[in-house]
Amino acid sequence: MARALWKGAISFGLVHIPVELISASLDHELDLSMLDRRDFAPIGYKRYNKQTGKDVEWDDIIKGYEYKTDEYVVLSEEDLKQANVKATQTIDILAFVDAAEVPLTFYEHPYYLLPAKGGEKVYALLRETLRKANKVGIATVVMRTKQHLCALVCIGDAIVLNTLRFADEIRATDDLELPGSTLKAAGITDKELKMALSLVEGMSEAWAPEQYHDSYREDVLALVKKKIKAKQTRTITPPSPEPEEERGSNVIDLVALLQQSLGKKAPAKAPAAAPRKSASTAKTTRKATPATPRKAAAPRRKAA
């Protein structure tokens, strides 16, 4: 069982539900150490006093807020708690909204909420209420000296607290160069849209998260094993030259690409593919020069 990151209560009207918070995500990020390229020794960081230059132990470190240059107000853990006791101990539900109304850009990090001893029944009541109403609870909670906006969501038998970004933390799209909001403004034809919808329908399937995995991480670990086996643990691979950008037309034949994606052959471009010769010229060519000698002559010219 994972260790609780936070303990407190959900405030649901006049009802309080004692809960514990644990992270719902597991970090599988590649753990790469920083090395000195001269002797491959690991790089370390020191906690030191900027005035004396001496090392500082963890027990001697406290927190402070710099209210003007080099002047600090010392804030202990108790100070941070006493600033607003209720906020640090309560997940305060402010409103209930339709789940679909919260844009995905607001969602940040998921946590599982577990009922503490004596809170099982009221926890289940809130869970079933969220499920039946198809709503999420919008709340605030203080974790690690920061207040978070959050959404309480019913997922299976659990209530998940997903921290949300505040509105002023989301970049507006007004200054972004985006295609027009209508098909005509974006230059999309009805045929292209219908074919794209057919492609989506053909690729649609039930959500099965276990079939997806971090293939890049697996490839990097395979490369690590390969370098160990080849005794190249200290070989620094130089960067590859950047590929030259192909200069071509910016016009994309979406219909052809969609047809290929759907497993159909792109329509043949007869006018462009057919040789530009008249009927009389073609007859003269067939009579004057047989096909086999012409094919045989080409390799000799290339070899020369």
JSON list of C-alpha atoms in Angstrom, two decimals, residues 30-31 41 50-52 58 83 94 98 104 134 161-162 176 204 209 221-222 229 235 254 270 273:
[
{"chain": "A", "resi": 30, "resn": "LEU", "atom": "CA", "xyz": [14.29, 7.12, -17.61]},
{"chain": "A", "resi": 31, "resn": "ASP", "atom": "CA", "xyz": [16.60, 7.83, -14.68]},
{"chain": "A", "resi": 41, "resn": "ALA", "atom": "CA", "xyz": [32.36, 10.65, -12.90]},
{"chain": "A", "resi": 50, "resn": "LYS", "atom": "CA", "xyz": [25.99, 31.33, 0.05]},
{"chain": "A", "resi": 51, "resn": "GLN", "atom": "CA", "xyz": [27.68, 33.65, 2.53]},
{"chain": "A", "resi": 52, "resn": "THR", "atom": "CA", "xyz": [30.19, 31.26, 4.11]},
{"chain": "A", "resi": 58, "resn": "TRP", "atom": "CA", "xyz": [19.09, 19.07, 6.05]},
{"chain": "A", "resi": 83, "resn": "ALA", "atom": "CA", "xyz": [-2.22, 30.70, 7.91]},
{"chain": "A", "resi": 94, "resn": "LEU", "atom": "CA", "xyz": [-17.44, 24.48, -4.11]},
{"chain": "A", "resi": 98, "resn": "ASP", "atom": "CA", "xyz": [-21.05, 18.34, -15.83]},
{"chain": "A", "resi": 104, "resn": "LEU", "atom": "CA", "xyz": [-8.89, 18.43, -20.85]},
{"chain": "A", "resi": 134, "resn": "ASN", "atom": "CA", "xyz": [-22.79, 12.32, -13.94]},
{"chain": "A", "resi": 161, "resn": "LEU", "atom": "CA", "xyz": [-9.01, 13.85, -7.10]},
{"chain": "A", "resi": 162, "resn": "ASN", "atom": "CA", "xyz": [-7.50, 15.37, -10.23]},
{"chain": "A", "resi": 176, "resn": "LEU", "atom": "CA", "xyz": [-2.19, 31.26, -32.14]},
{"chain": "A", "resi": 204, "resn": "SER", "atom": "CA", "xyz": [-12.24, 2.81, -33.64]},
{"chain": "A", "resi": 209, "resn": "PRO", "atom": "CA", "xyz": [-4.85, 0.97, -22.00]},
{"chain": "A", "resi": 221, "resn": "LEU", "atom": "CA", "xyz": [17.14, 0.29, -22.43]},
{"chain": "A", "resi": 222, "resn": "ALA", "atom": "CA", "xyz": [17.79, -2.16, -25.29]},
{"chain": "A", "resi": 229, "resn": "LYS", "atom": "CA", "xyz": [27.57, -6.20, -24.41]},
{"chain": "A", "resi": 235, "resn": "THR", "atom": "CA", "xyz": [31.79, 5.53, -26.20]},
{"chain": "A", "resi": 254, "resn": "LEU", "atom": "CA", "xyz": [-5.58, 14.50, -49.01]},
{"chain": "A", "resi": 270, "resn": "ALA", "atom": "CA", "xyz": [-4.02, 8.75, -66.57]},
{"chain": "A", "resi": 273, "resn": "ALA", "atom": "CA", "xyz": [1.09, 8.69, -66.45]}
]
